[in-house]
Structures are given as structure tokens and as C-alpha cells.
Amino acid sequence: MALEPDIPGELDESRRCDPHDVALKSFFLGPQSENADWFGEILRGVVTSYVSWRRRKYPCDGRAISDSDQRLPEFRRRRAELVTEVHRLLHRFEEEVPKFSPRYVGHMFSETSLPAMIGHVITLLHNPNNVSGESSRVGVELESEALAALAQMLGFDSARARGHFTSGGTVANFEAMVRARRRMEHWMAVGVAAIEEGMEALSLCQAAHMGWEMRDDLHPHLGDEQISAFELSAHNPYEAAQVIQSIFGATYRGPVILVPDHKHYSWVKGAELLGLGKEAFWSVKLDERGVMCVEHLRERIEEAHDKDRPVMMVVSVAGTTELGAFDPVDEVQNLLDRLARRKNLHVYHHVDAAYGGFFAADVCGNWESCGLTDGVCRALGAIRRANSVTLDPHKLGYVPYSSGAFITARSREYFANSVDAPYLDFEAGTDRGPQTIEGSRSAAGAVATWLTARTIGLDADGYGRILRRTVQARKRMQDELESCKAPTRIIPATSNVLAFCVAHDGEPLSVTNERTQRLYEAFSPRQESPFFVSRTRLRFSEYGAMLTPFTGQWDAEADEEELVLLRLCVMNPFLDSRETDVDFPAAFARAVDRYSR
Ligand SMILES: *Cc1c(COP(=O)(O)O)cnc(C)c1O
């Protein structure tokens, strides 16, 4: 379809960019591959340096492929075949979703940064396997450094924090579940052993939530073997459960996990994978802002306690997948801290910051001017108080797939797979392999993040600037949508995700949802469109507190259980550029107008 170019207006002085913002343009290829020469030069340099390294390494070994081999017709024929296939492949990829373009505002990816791509390519050439130091000498070091940079961005004490890169947020969330369960079961085992020894009179929940202090007091008086006899997963969980049952005199029904109702589907997968059973998944209600209701969390913890169900973990989300909204991480942690202080119940808190964690780069130095609300800043600032966190550099880190990260605040909560080693020698085991869910792990995602951190910077002046601009771009997009003729209804946004629909006053939801579906098809990445968006469905059963007043604004007739919305992840660094011939936010709003008629 024809794309309408906007008439480029005179650049108003006041709208000219800050030179520091302009400088950040050097870190991306650019929508028209503006930085192509430079990028090509660096890539050629990378290849030259890599081949020269190989030649210098064992210069006396002699050549295995001679000039005459390379001249052989058969040799040349096979090479020519490869070249043909490469061209075919490049041609096929021309059908790929053009994520680099500001016209792509769909899912949580966009342009990848040049440092990230270069880090990726260099690692690809060396191909280290970060499973252990013997298969990766430099890769594992770079991974540690990249993790320290991420931990520092989030405000963790990087000397104590520990973690590793994963293939993404899903696996990082699994890693958290494994640790939370491990910790809980260990405390339970210590508790049971202490009861058996007549040292303590604890309830099941008191044991499962005893905290490291009590555990460290009890541990020296109990043998490791005695403790491990009661470790659920170290033996037969069904038999161990019976022992626990006989000691506490009540049926042991397993732990629960408390996750807000906007949960990412990885949590459901994880609960299944761990064999906790669907019933163990207790959801926490959302409030009128579409984020976790802390009061309901408190009630659910109490309910679990009353029913003798240990809380394996509480999850809060910093940047929800649907709306980019932030749970009140600080209030959740305050609640858990109070429980620890008043009742000595220590509950594991994981923050799923897969999407939103990188906003912490801005908050670090820039609370006032970051463009985020106070609530979001407080949530970001509280991540470091939690037990662990998930981050996805392959989302707002502008790093290529696959790159996720799992970080624990304290190294002792990192070790999950051995009963003895972790608690006897915290420093031991520099190899991550025994502790990671994944086995062989590429270092590419870690190195891409490393080079990005070294160049763009995970601070207010680097990522902070980029992300701040994405929030501004989202606001621009919102202004344009609000001023277009179609009656757009926009969910109040707090970061750079925008969700909206077009709805006429008094219209039934079914009509609105159908229109949204049509709009989505017009902007679907499955085909060629002037813009690409994603779509989400918010159900009243989960989002009711927010949706009822929202749809009430236009007196919608609630004839369906859900509201379908177009969802825009406004993260392309050039979406709101003043230099381009197209004013993307304005052009998008016009397209919405046109398609909603
Ligand atoms: C994206 C996302 C995940 C899952 O991450 P993947 O990298 O897709 O595996 C988990 N939680 C949240 C909140 C996310 O946004």
C-alpha cells in the first residue's frame, strides 16, 4: 500500500535535539541504514582481526587448505553453491518482519543496537560455551562482568549479587522458582530436624519461612545428613511429605506461589514444570491501575498461613507484558519486611522485570526528569530489596535474541542444586554449569550486553536517555491518537507501552472488539502494512477493577467478557525523530482514523 510522506516542516529551534541525544544515534544502524559505512567497516575489522588471531596462534602448523585445493573446479563449484544459497537466504529474509523500522510498534523488540550486534558477532566467531571455565575462558569472565553491570544498574550490591544469562525471561523465571523452592524446602528440612531433636516447636509455616538467621542458629546443632533426610526434592517427595505430615500432625498440601493476575504465561509453565500442580498457583487481584493489589496479597498470605500452606514465593512484575505497568514492588517488599519483623515469616520475593528492568538505568541518577511516575520510580528503586530478578536484555536492552538474565541479591540464595556445598562453602563453584537450568550456554547474549554497557552505558546518560525518549514518544503517540477524529480510548499508560481501542459512545463491547480486530489485521506483522502493532485481550475477570470504570467512560454495553486492545511497544529509538520525512506518530494516528471508518 502507498505510504504517505509527510511534508517536512521547518525545524523549530526549540525542538532541536540535545547533542547528547544526537550522539546516541551512533549506536544504531538507523532506519535508512545511515550508519552503514561505519558498521561495515567495523564488521570487516572484526573478521580481519579474528582470522589474524587464528593465524598467529599456531603459525608453524602449516596449511591444511592449499591454493591448489582452492582452485580445484569441484572446490569452486561447492563454493559457488554456497554463494547461491546465501543469496537465496538473504532474499527469503526480505520477507521478515521489518522490526528495525519506526513503523514497527508491535511486540517488545525493535532495532538492535550496534554494540550488541558487534558483541554478538565476535562471540559467534569464538563460540565459547559458558557452561564452564574449561569451555569458555573469556566468555565466562565477560558474563560475570555483564551481570555485575546489570546488578549495579538495579542497585544491587554487585559484590553479593550472583546470577547468569539465560535464553530469555521465561527460563530466568524458572530459575527463580527453582531457588525459591530450594530455599523453602531447605528451611523446612532444618525445621523438621530441629523438631525431631526437640530443639524447637515450630509450625509448618514457621519452619518453611524461618529465615537465614534462625537456620544458621539451628544448623550447627544438626547434622547435614539429618537435615537432608527431610529435604523433599532430595528424596522421594511423597514419602518426605508423609514424614512432614506425621511431624506436624496435619496433611501437607504443598506450597503456593502468589502471582498477580496479569501474570506472564511463563509462570504457569513453570508451575507445571515443577510439578506443583495448578492448584498451587494462587493469583493476586489487580487494582484500578491494573497492577497488583497489595492488600489482596496480604490477605492471600494470611489465607495460606491459615491453611498451613507455605508461600514458596511472591512475584511482582516491573513492566507487565500487556501494558508495561509496574506493580508496587516497594509496597510488596514493605509488606514482606513487616511479616519478617513481626512474625519471623521470611517470604521469597522475585521481581519479574523482564520488560521494565532497564528503566532502572534512568532512575539511578534521574528521579525527577525521567518522565516516569513516582510509583514507577519507587517500584524500580525497590527491585534491589527483593530476593531475585529477571531481566531481558533482548527487550529494552536492544540486544539480539536470545538474552535474558537471572540475578539473586545474595549469592547464598543462588546455589540450588546441592545440599552440602552451597551452605558449607559459599565461595566455591565458580562454574555456573551445575547451577543453571540450561546446560550449554552461548556467551553471545552476555557479551552483547557487556559491550552495550561499556559503550551506551546502563545509566541515565546512556540507556536512560534512550528510554526516556521512548516514554516521550509514547506520549506523542498518545497525543496524536487523542486528537484524531476517531473516538480513541487509551488505557492510562505509565511507561512506553500504549494500549487503546476505538469505541463510540454506548456501543456494545462486541462491536468495539470486532473493530479492534479489524484494525489489528490492518496493522498485522503477518503481512505488509504501513505500521505494525500487536494486540492484547484484557479480561474483566482479571482486569475488572480497571476495565469497568474505563469502559464506563463511553457507557459501553458489556456484552463480552473481555476488551480487545491494540498494543504498541513504543521502543524504536527513531520513532519521534524530527529529521525523518514522515512524522510517524502523526501518520499512525491518521492511519487509525482511516481504518476505523
Ligand atoms: C517477556 C516477558 C517474559 C518472558 O520472557 P521471554 O524472554 O519471552 O522468555 C516474562 N515476564 C515478562 C513480564 C515479560 O514481559
Coordinates of C-alpha atoms and ligand atoms in Angstrom, one line a residue:
M1 CA 0.0 0.0 0.0
A2 CA 1.1 3.6 -0.7
L3 CA 2.8 5.3 2.2
E4 CA 2.0 9.0 2.5
P5 CA 5.1 11.0 3.1
D6 CA 4.5 14.0 5.4
I7 CA 5.6 17.4 4.3
P8 CA 8.8 18.1 6.3
G9 CA 8.2 21.3 8.2
E10 CA 10.8 23.9 9.2
L11 CA 12.7 22.7 12.3
D12 CA 11.7 24.9 15.2
E13 CA 14.9 25.8 17.2
S14 CA 13.3 24.7 20.4
R15 CA 12.6 21.3 19.1
R16 CA 16.2 20.6 18.0
C17 CA 17.9 17.7 19.7
D18 CA 20.3 17.8 22.6
P19 CA 23.8 16.9 21.2
H20 CA 24.0 14.1 23.8
D21 CA 20.8 12.6 22.3
V22 CA 22.2 13.0 18.8
A23 CA 25.4 11.2 19.8
L24 CA 23.3 8.2 20.8
K25 CA 22.3 7.8 17.2
S26 CA 25.8 6.4 16.6
F27 CA 24.7 3.3 18.4
F28 CA 22.1 2.2 15.9
L29 CA 22.3 1.4 12.2
G30 CA 19.4 3.8 11.6
P31 CA 16.1 3.3 9.8
Q32 CA 17.7 4.0 6.4
S33 CA 20.9 2.3 7.4
E34 CA 22.5 5.7 7.8
N35 CA 25.5 4.3 9.8
A36 CA 26.1 1.5 7.2
D37 CA 29.6 2.5 6.2
W38 CA 30.8 2.6 9.7
F39 CA 29.0 -0.6 10.6
G40 CA 30.5 -2.4 7.6
E41 CA 34.0 -1.1 8.5
I42 CA 33.7 -2.5 12.0
L43 CA 32.5 -5.8 10.8
R44 CA 35.3 -6.1 8.3
G45 CA 37.7 -5.2 11.1
V46 CA 36.2 -7.9 13.3
V47 CA 36.7 -10.6 10.6
T48 CA 40.2 -9.4 9.8
S49 CA 41.3 -9.4 13.4
Y50 CA 39.7 -12.8 14.1
V51 CA 41.4 -14.6 11.1
S52 CA 44.7 -13.0 12.0
W53 CA 44.3 -14.3 15.6
R54 CA 43.9 -17.8 14.2
R55 CA 46.9 -17.4 12.0
R56 CA 49.1 -16.1 14.8
K57 CA 48.1 -18.7 17.3
Y58 CA 50.0 -21.7 15.8
P59 CA 52.0 -20.2 12.9
C60 CA 54.2 -23.3 12.5
D61 CA 51.4 -25.8 12.0
G62 CA 51.3 -25.5 8.2
R63 CA 48.2 -25.0 5.9
A64 CA 45.5 -27.6 5.6
I65 CA 43.8 -26.0 2.6
S66 CA 46.3 -25.2 -0.2
D67 CA 45.9 -22.7 -3.0
S68 CA 45.6 -25.5 -5.5
D69 CA 42.8 -27.0 -3.4
Q70 CA 41.0 -23.7 -3.6
R71 CA 41.5 -23.6 -7.4
L72 CA 40.0 -27.1 -7.9
P73 CA 36.8 -26.9 -10.0
E74 CA 34.9 -29.1 -7.6
F75 CA 36.0 -26.9 -4.7
R76 CA 34.9 -23.8 -6.6
R77 CA 31.6 -25.4 -7.6
R78 CA 30.7 -26.1 -3.9
R79 CA 31.7 -22.6 -3.0
A80 CA 29.5 -21.2 -5.8
E81 CA 26.6 -23.3 -4.4
L82 CA 27.1 -21.7 -1.1
V83 CA 27.1 -18.3 -2.5
T84 CA 23.8 -19.0 -4.4
E85 CA 22.2 -20.4 -1.2
V86 CA 23.4 -17.3 0.7
H87 CA 21.7 -15.1 -1.8
R88 CA 18.5 -17.2 -1.6
L89 CA 18.6 -17.0 2.1
L90 CA 19.1 -13.2 2.1
H91 CA 16.2 -13.0 -0.4
R92 CA 14.0 -15.1 1.8
F93 CA 14.7 -12.9 4.8
E94 CA 13.5 -9.9 2.9
E95 CA 10.1 -11.2 3.9
E96 CA 11.0 -10.9 7.6
V97 CA 9.1 -8.5 9.9
P98 CA 10.9 -5.1 9.5
K99 CA 11.4 -4.7 13.2
F100 CA 14.1 -2.1 12.6
S101 CA 11.6 0.5 11.3
P102 CA 9.8 3.0 13.5
R103 CA 6.8 1.7 11.7
Y104 CA 7.1 -1.4 13.8
V105 CA 5.5 -0.8 17.2
G106 CA 4.2 -4.3 17.9
H107 CA 5.9 -6.6 20.4
M108 CA 8.7 -6.0 22.8
F109 CA 11.5 -5.7 20.3
S110 CA 12.7 -3.2 17.7
E111 CA 16.1 -2.1 16.4
T112 CA 19.0 -3.9 18.0
S113 CA 22.0 -1.7 19.0
L114 CA 25.3 -1.8 17.0
P115 CA 27.4 -2.6 20.1
A116 CA 25.1 -5.5 20.8
M117 CA 25.3 -6.8 17.3
I118 CA 29.0 -6.5 17.2
G119 CA 29.4 -8.2 20.6
H120 CA 27.2 -11.0 19.3
V121 CA 29.2 -11.4 16.1
I122 CA 32.6 -11.5 17.9
T123 CA 31.3 -14.1 20.3
L124 CA 29.8 -16.1 17.5
L125 CA 33.2 -16.4 15.9
H126 CA 34.9 -17.6 19.1
N127 CA 31.9 -19.7 20.1
P128 CA 32.5 -20.1 23.9
N129 CA 30.2 -22.3 25.9
N130 CA 29.6 -20.7 29.3
V131 CA 28.7 -23.9 30.9
S132 CA 32.2 -23.9 32.5
G133 CA 35.6 -22.3 32.5
E134 CA 37.1 -25.1 30.5
S135 CA 34.9 -24.4 27.5
S136 CA 35.0 -20.7 27.9
R137 CA 37.9 -18.7 29.2
V138 CA 37.0 -15.2 28.2
G139 CA 33.2 -15.7 27.8
V140 CA 32.6 -16.6 31.4
E141 CA 34.6 -13.5 32.6
L142 CA 32.6 -11.3 30.3
E143 CA 29.4 -12.9 31.5
S144 CA 30.3 -12.1 35.1
E145 CA 31.2 -8.5 34.2
A146 CA 27.9 -8.0 32.3
L147 CA 26.0 -9.4 35.2
A148 CA 27.7 -7.1 37.6
A149 CA 26.8 -4.2 35.3
L150 CA 23.1 -5.2 35.3
A151 CA 23.1 -5.8 39.0
Q152 CA 24.6 -2.4 39.5
M153 CA 22.0 -0.8 37.3
L154 CA 19.3 -2.3 39.5
G155 CA 21.1 -1.1 42.6
F156 CA 22.2 -4.5 43.9
D157 CA 25.4 -4.8 45.9
S158 CA 27.3 -6.3 43.0
A159 CA 29.8 -8.0 45.3
R160 CA 27.0 -10.1 46.8
A161 CA 24.7 -10.5 43.8
R162 CA 25.0 -13.5 41.6
G163 CA 23.3 -14.9 38.5
H164 CA 23.7 -15.9 34.9
F165 CA 22.4 -15.2 31.5
T166 CA 19.6 -17.3 30.2
S167 CA 17.9 -17.8 26.9
G168 CA 15.2 -15.3 28.0
G169 CA 12.8 -14.2 30.7
T170 CA 10.9 -17.5 30.8
V171 CA 13.9 -19.5 31.8
A172 CA 15.1 -16.8 34.2
N173 CA 11.6 -17.0 35.9
F174 CA 12.1 -20.8 36.1
E175 CA 15.5 -20.2 37.7
A176 CA 13.8 -18.1 40.4
M177 CA 11.2 -20.8 41.1
V178 CA 13.9 -23.4 41.5
R179 CA 15.7 -21.2 44.0
A180 CA 12.6 -20.2 45.9
R181 CA 11.6 -23.8 46.3
R182 CA 15.1 -24.9 47.2
R183 CA 15.3 -22.3 50.0
M184 CA 11.9 -23.1 51.3
E185 CA 12.5 -26.9 51.3
H186 CA 15.8 -26.5 53.0
W187 CA 14.3 -24.3 55.8
M188 CA 11.5 -26.8 56.2
A189 CA 14.0 -29.7 56.5
V190 CA 16.1 -27.8 59.1
G191 CA 12.8 -27.1 61.0
V192 CA 11.7 -30.7 60.9
A193 CA 15.2 -31.9 62.0
A194 CA 15.1 -29.3 64.9
I195 CA 11.7 -30.5 66.0
E196 CA 12.9 -34.1 65.9
E197 CA 15.8 -33.1 68.1
G198 CA 13.4 -31.4 70.5
M199 CA 15.2 -28.1 69.9
E200 CA 12.2 -26.0 68.6
A201 CA 8.5 -26.1 68.5
L202 CA 7.6 -24.8 65.0
S203 CA 4.5 -24.9 62.9
L204 CA 4.9 -26.0 59.3
C205 CA 4.8 -22.4 58.0
Q206 CA 7.2 -21.2 60.7
A207 CA 9.7 -23.8 59.6
A208 CA 9.2 -23.0 55.9
H209 CA 9.7 -19.3 56.5
M210 CA 12.3 -19.4 59.3
G211 CA 14.8 -17.1 57.7
W212 CA 18.5 -17.4 57.3
E213 CA 19.2 -16.2 60.8
M214 CA 17.3 -19.0 62.5
R215 CA 18.6 -21.5 60.0
D216 CA 22.2 -20.5 60.8
D217 CA 21.5 -20.8 64.6
L218 CA 20.0 -24.3 64.2
H219 CA 22.3 -25.7 61.6
P220 CA 25.4 -26.2 63.7
H221 CA 23.4 -28.4 66.1
L222 CA 22.1 -30.6 63.4
G223 CA 23.9 -32.9 61.0
D224 CA 23.7 -32.4 57.3
E225 CA 22.6 -35.9 56.9
Q226 CA 19.8 -35.4 59.4
I227 CA 18.7 -32.3 57.6
S228 CA 18.9 -33.8 54.1
A229 CA 16.7 -36.8 55.3
F230 CA 13.9 -34.3 55.3
E231 CA 14.6 -32.5 52.0
L232 CA 11.6 -33.0 49.9
S233 CA 13.2 -33.0 46.5
A234 CA 16.4 -34.7 47.6
H235 CA 14.5 -37.9 48.3
N236 CA 11.0 -39.1 47.4
P237 CA 8.8 -36.0 47.8
Y238 CA 5.7 -38.2 48.5
E239 CA 7.5 -40.1 51.3
A240 CA 9.1 -37.0 52.7
A241 CA 5.7 -35.3 52.7
Q242 CA 4.3 -38.1 54.8
V243 CA 7.1 -37.6 57.3
I244 CA 6.4 -33.9 57.4
Q245 CA 2.7 -34.7 57.9
S246 CA 3.4 -37.0 60.8
I247 CA 5.5 -34.4 62.5
F248 CA 3.1 -31.5 62.1
G249 CA 0.0 -33.6 62.5
A250 CA -1.7 -32.2 59.5
T251 CA -2.0 -33.1 55.9
Y252 CA 0.9 -31.5 53.9
R253 CA -0.7 -30.0 50.8
G254 CA 2.4 -28.4 49.3
P255 CA 3.4 -24.7 48.9
V256 CA 1.6 -22.0 46.9
I257 CA 3.0 -19.3 44.7
L258 CA 1.4 -15.9 44.7
V259 CA 1.4 -14.2 41.3
P260 CA -0.6 -11.2 40.2
D261 CA -3.5 -11.7 37.8
H262 CA -1.7 -10.1 34.9
K263 CA 0.9 -12.9 35.1
H264 CA 3.1 -13.7 32.1
Y265 CA 2.4 -17.2 30.9
S266 CA 5.9 -18.3 31.8
W267 CA 4.7 -18.6 35.5
V268 CA 2.0 -21.1 34.5
K269 CA 4.5 -23.1 32.5
G270 CA 6.9 -23.1 35.5
A271 CA 4.4 -24.3 38.0
E272 CA 3.6 -27.2 35.7
L273 CA 7.2 -27.9 35.1
L274 CA 7.9 -28.0 38.8
G275 CA 5.0 -30.3 39.3
L276 CA 3.4 -28.0 41.9
G277 CA 0.0 -28.5 40.4
K278 CA -2.3 -25.9 39.1
E279 CA -4.0 -25.5 42.4
A280 CA -0.7 -24.2 43.9
F281 CA -1.0 -21.2 41.7
W282 CA -2.8 -18.5 43.7
S283 CA -3.5 -15.3 41.9
V284 CA -3.5 -11.9 43.4
K285 CA -6.1 -9.4 42.3
L286 CA -5.3 -6.3 40.2
D287 CA -6.4 -2.9 41.3
E288 CA -7.9 0.0 39.3
R289 CA -4.5 0.7 37.7
G290 CA -4.1 -2.8 36.5
V291 CA -1.3 -3.7 38.9
M292 CA -1.1 -6.0 41.9
C293 CA -3.3 -5.1 44.8
V294 CA -1.1 -5.3 47.9
E295 CA -4.0 -5.5 50.3
H296 CA -5.2 -8.6 48.5
L297 CA -1.6 -10.0 48.6
R298 CA -1.7 -9.6 52.3
E299 CA -5.0 -11.4 52.6
R300 CA -3.7 -14.3 50.4
I301 CA -0.6 -14.7 52.5
E302 CA -2.8 -14.8 55.6
E303 CA -5.1 -17.3 53.9
A304 CA -2.1 -19.5 53.0
H305 CA -0.8 -19.3 56.6
D306 CA -4.2 -20.3 57.9
K307 CA -4.3 -23.3 55.7
D308 CA -0.8 -24.4 56.5
R309 CA 0.4 -23.7 53.0
P310 CA 3.9 -22.2 52.9
V311 CA 4.3 -19.4 50.4
M312 CA 7.1 -20.6 48.1
M313 CA 7.4 -17.1 46.5
V314 CA 5.7 -13.9 45.8
V315 CA 6.2 -12.5 42.3
S316 CA 5.8 -8.9 41.4
V317 CA 6.2 -7.5 37.9
A318 CA 8.1 -4.5 36.8
G319 CA 6.7 -3.8 33.4
T320 CA 3.8 -6.1 32.6
T321 CA 3.7 -7.7 29.2
E322 CA 0.3 -6.4 28.4
L323 CA 0.5 -2.8 29.5
G324 CA 4.1 -2.1 30.6
A325 CA 2.6 -1.3 34.1
F326 CA 4.7 -1.6 37.3
D327 CA 3.5 -3.5 40.3
P328 CA 4.2 -1.6 43.6
V329 CA 7.4 -3.6 44.2
D330 CA 8.3 -1.3 47.1
E331 CA 4.9 -1.9 48.8
V332 CA 5.2 -5.6 48.3
Q333 CA 8.6 -5.6 49.8
N334 CA 7.5 -3.4 52.7
L335 CA 4.7 -5.9 53.4
L336 CA 7.1 -8.9 53.4
D337 CA 9.6 -7.0 55.5
R338 CA 6.8 -6.4 58.1
L339 CA 6.0 -10.1 58.1
A340 CA 9.6 -10.9 58.7
R341 CA 9.9 -8.4 61.5
R342 CA 6.7 -9.1 63.3
K343 CA 6.1 -12.7 62.7
N344 CA 9.5 -14.0 61.7
L345 CA 8.0 -15.2 58.4
H346 CA 10.5 -14.7 55.6
V347 CA 8.9 -14.9 52.2
Y348 CA 10.8 -15.1 48.9
H349 CA 10.2 -12.1 46.6
H350 CA 11.0 -12.3 42.9
V351 CA 10.6 -9.3 40.6
D352 CA 9.9 -10.2 37.0
A353 CA 11.5 -7.2 35.4
A354 CA 11.9 -8.9 32.0
Y355 CA 10.5 -5.9 30.3
G356 CA 10.8 -2.9 32.6
G357 CA 14.0 -3.5 34.4
F358 CA 16.1 -1.4 32.1
F359 CA 14.2 1.7 33.1
A360 CA 16.3 1.5 36.3
A361 CA 19.1 2.9 34.2
D362 CA 17.3 6.2 34.1
V363 CA 16.0 6.1 37.7
C364 CA 19.5 5.6 39.1
G365 CA 20.5 9.2 38.6
N366 CA 17.4 10.9 37.5
W367 CA 14.4 10.6 39.6
E368 CA 12.8 13.8 38.7
S369 CA 13.3 14.1 35.0
C370 CA 12.9 10.6 33.8
G371 CA 9.3 11.0 32.7
L372 CA 8.1 8.1 34.7
T373 CA 5.6 8.4 37.5
D374 CA 6.6 8.4 41.2
G375 CA 5.1 5.0 41.6
V376 CA 7.1 3.5 38.8
C377 CA 10.3 5.1 40.1
R378 CA 9.6 3.7 43.6
A379 CA 9.0 0.3 42.1
L380 CA 12.2 0.4 40.2
G381 CA 14.2 1.6 43.2
A382 CA 12.9 -1.3 45.3
I383 CA 13.9 -4.1 43.0
R384 CA 17.2 -4.3 44.8
R385 CA 15.4 -5.2 48.0
A386 CA 13.9 -8.3 46.6
N387 CA 15.5 -11.8 46.5
S388 CA 15.9 -12.1 42.8
V389 CA 15.0 -10.5 39.5
T390 CA 14.5 -11.4 35.8
L391 CA 15.8 -9.1 33.1
D392 CA 15.5 -9.4 29.4
P393 CA 18.3 -7.6 27.6
H394 CA 16.6 -8.8 24.3
K395 CA 13.7 -6.5 25.1
L396 CA 14.6 -2.9 26.3
G397 CA 18.3 -3.7 26.3
Y398 CA 18.2 -3.6 22.4
V399 CA 20.3 -6.8 22.4
P400 CA 19.6 -9.6 19.8
Y401 CA 17.9 -12.8 20.9
S402 CA 18.5 -14.8 23.0
S403 CA 19.4 -12.8 26.0
G404 CA 17.8 -13.0 29.4
A405 CA 19.3 -12.7 32.8
F406 CA 18.6 -14.0 36.3
I407 CA 20.1 -12.3 39.3
T408 CA 19.9 -13.1 43.0
A409 CA 20.7 -10.4 45.6
R410 CA 22.6 -12.8 47.8
S411 CA 25.0 -15.4 46.5
R412 CA 23.8 -18.0 49.1
E413 CA 20.4 -18.0 47.5
Y414 CA 21.8 -18.6 44.1
F415 CA 23.1 -22.1 44.7
A416 CA 20.3 -24.5 44.2
N417 CA 21.5 -27.9 43.2
S418 CA 23.5 -29.3 46.0
V419 CA 22.6 -29.8 49.7
D420 CA 26.1 -29.6 51.1
A421 CA 28.3 -27.4 49.0
P422 CA 26.2 -24.3 48.9
Y423 CA 25.9 -23.9 52.7
L424 CA 29.3 -25.1 53.6
D425 CA 31.4 -23.0 51.2
F426 CA 29.7 -20.1 49.6
E427 CA 32.7 -19.1 47.6
A428 CA 33.1 -22.5 46.0
G429 CA 31.9 -23.3 42.5
T430 CA 32.8 -20.5 40.1
D431 CA 31.4 -22.6 37.2
R432 CA 27.8 -21.9 36.5
G433 CA 27.0 -25.1 34.7
P434 CA 25.9 -27.1 37.8
Q435 CA 23.5 -24.3 38.8
T436 CA 21.8 -23.4 35.6
I437 CA 18.7 -25.0 34.2
E438 CA 20.2 -24.8 30.8
G439 CA 23.4 -26.8 30.0
S440 CA 25.4 -25.4 27.2
R441 CA 25.0 -21.7 27.0
S442 CA 26.2 -19.3 24.4
A443 CA 28.1 -16.3 25.7
A444 CA 26.7 -14.1 22.9
G445 CA 23.8 -12.5 24.8
A446 CA 26.1 -11.8 27.7
V447 CA 28.8 -10.2 25.5
A448 CA 26.3 -8.2 23.6
T449 CA 25.1 -6.8 26.9
W450 CA 28.7 -6.3 28.0
L451 CA 29.6 -4.2 25.0
T452 CA 26.4 -2.3 25.2
A453 CA 27.0 -1.5 28.9
R454 CA 30.6 -0.3 28.1
T455 CA 29.5 1.9 25.3
I456 CA 26.0 3.2 25.6
G457 CA 26.1 2.8 29.3
L458 CA 23.4 1.5 31.7
D459 CA 23.0 4.9 33.3
A460 CA 20.9 8.0 33.0
D461 CA 23.2 9.3 30.3
G462 CA 23.1 6.2 28.1
Y463 CA 20.1 3.9 28.3
G464 CA 18.4 6.4 30.5
R465 CA 18.3 8.9 27.6
I466 CA 17.1 6.3 25.1
L467 CA 14.3 5.0 27.3
R468 CA 13.3 8.5 28.4
R469 CA 12.8 9.3 24.7
T470 CA 10.7 6.2 24.2
V471 CA 8.4 7.4 27.0
Q472 CA 8.2 10.8 25.3
A473 CA 7.5 9.1 22.0
R474 CA 4.7 7.2 23.7
K475 CA 3.2 10.4 25.0
R476 CA 3.5 11.9 21.5
M477 CA 1.8 8.9 20.0
Q478 CA -0.9 9.2 22.7
D479 CA -1.5 13.0 21.9
E480 CA -1.8 12.2 18.2
L481 CA -4.3 9.4 18.9
E482 CA -6.3 11.6 21.3
S483 CA -6.6 14.4 18.7
C484 CA -7.6 12.2 15.8
K485 CA -11.2 12.1 14.6
A486 CA -11.9 8.5 15.6
P487 CA -13.0 8.2 19.2
T488 CA -9.8 6.5 20.6
R489 CA -9.9 5.2 24.1
I490 CA -6.5 4.9 25.7
I491 CA -5.6 2.9 28.8
P492 CA -3.6 5.3 31.1
A493 CA 0.0 4.4 30.4
T494 CA 2.9 4.6 32.8
S495 CA 5.9 3.6 30.6
N496 CA 6.3 3.2 26.8
V497 CA 3.6 0.7 26.2
L498 CA 0.3 2.1 24.8
A499 CA -2.9 0.2 24.6
F500 CA -6.1 1.6 23.0
C501 CA -9.2 0.9 21.1
V502 CA -11.7 2.9 19.1
A503 CA -15.2 2.9 20.5
H504 CA -18.3 5.0 20.0
D505 CA -20.4 6.1 22.9
G506 CA -22.8 3.5 24.2
E507 CA -21.6 0.9 21.7
P508 CA -21.6 -2.8 22.8
L509 CA -18.1 -4.2 23.5
S510 CA -18.6 -6.9 20.8
V511 CA -18.8 -4.1 18.2
T512 CA -15.7 -2.4 19.6
N513 CA -13.8 -5.7 19.8
E514 CA -14.6 -6.5 16.3
R515 CA -13.4 -3.1 15.1
T516 CA -10.2 -3.6 17.1
Q517 CA -9.7 -7.0 15.5
R518 CA -10.1 -5.4 12.0
L519 CA -7.6 -2.7 12.9
Y520 CA -5.2 -5.3 14.2
E521 CA -5.5 -7.1 10.9
A522 CA -4.8 -3.9 9.0
F523 CA -1.6 -3.4 11.1
S524 CA -0.6 -7.1 11.5
P525 CA 3.0 -8.1 11.1
R526 CA 1.9 -11.1 9.2
Q527 CA 1.6 -9.0 6.1
E528 CA 2.7 -5.8 4.6
S529 CA 1.2 -2.9 6.4
P530 CA 2.0 0.8 6.9
F531 CA 2.5 0.1 10.6
F532 CA 2.8 -3.0 12.7
V533 CA 1.2 -3.4 16.1
S534 CA 0.3 -6.2 18.5
R535 CA -3.0 -6.9 20.2
T536 CA -3.9 -7.9 23.6
R537 CA -7.1 -9.0 25.4
L538 CA -7.9 -7.9 28.9
R539 CA -10.5 -10.0 30.6
F540 CA -12.9 -8.5 33.1
S541 CA -12.3 -11.4 35.4
E542 CA -8.7 -10.2 35.9
Y543 CA -8.7 -6.5 34.9
G544 CA -12.3 -5.7 36.1
A545 CA -11.2 -3.0 38.6
M546 CA -9.6 -1.1 35.8
L547 CA -11.8 -2.0 32.9
T548 CA -15.2 -1.3 34.5
P549 CA -14.5 2.4 35.0
F550 CA -12.5 2.6 31.8
T551 CA -15.3 1.2 29.5
G552 CA -17.8 3.2 31.6
Q553 CA -16.2 6.4 30.2
W554 CA -18.1 5.7 27.0
D555 CA -21.0 3.8 28.5
A556 CA -20.0 0.6 26.8
E557 CA -22.5 -2.1 26.8
A558 CA -20.7 -5.0 28.5
D559 CA -21.8 -7.9 26.2
E560 CA -18.4 -9.6 26.2
E561 CA -16.0 -10.8 28.9
E562 CA -13.0 -9.0 27.5
L563 CA -11.8 -5.9 25.9
V564 CA -9.5 -6.3 22.9
L565 CA -6.9 -3.6 22.5
L566 CA -4.2 -2.6 20.1
R567 CA -0.9 -2.7 21.9
L568 CA 2.1 -0.6 20.9
C569 CA 5.5 -1.1 22.4
V570 CA 6.9 2.3 21.6
M571 CA 10.6 1.5 21.9
N572 CA 12.1 2.3 18.5
P573 CA 14.7 5.0 19.2
F574 CA 13.8 6.9 16.0
L575 CA 10.0 6.9 16.3
D576 CA 9.9 10.5 17.3
S577 CA 12.9 11.7 15.3
R578 CA 12.4 15.2 14.0
E579 CA 14.6 14.7 10.9
T580 CA 12.6 11.9 9.1
D581 CA 10.3 12.8 6.3
V582 CA 7.5 11.0 7.9
D583 CA 6.1 12.1 11.3
F584 CA 5.5 8.6 12.5
P585 CA 3.1 9.3 15.4
A586 CA 1.0 11.6 13.3
A587 CA 1.0 9.2 10.4
F588 CA 0.0 6.3 12.6
A589 CA -2.9 8.3 14.1
R590 CA -4.1 9.2 10.6
A591 CA -3.9 5.5 9.6
V592 CA -6.0 4.6 12.6
D593 CA -8.5 7.2 11.7
R594 CA -8.7 5.9 8.1
Y595 CA -9.0 2.3 9.1
S596 CA -11.6 2.8 11.8
R597 CA -14.2 4.3 9.5
Ligands
LIG1 C1 8.8 -11.2 28.0 C2 8.4 -11.5 29.4 C3 8.7 -12.7 29.9 C4 9.3 -13.9 29.1 O1 10.4 -13.6 28.5 P1 10.9 -14.4 27.2 O2 12.2 -13.7 27.0 O3 9.9 -14.2 26.2 O4 11.1 -15.8 27.6 C5 8.4 -12.9 31.3 N1 7.8 -12.0 32.0 C6 7.5 -10.7 31.5 C7 6.9 -9.7 32.4 C8 7.8 -10.5 30.2 O5 7.5 -9.3 29.7

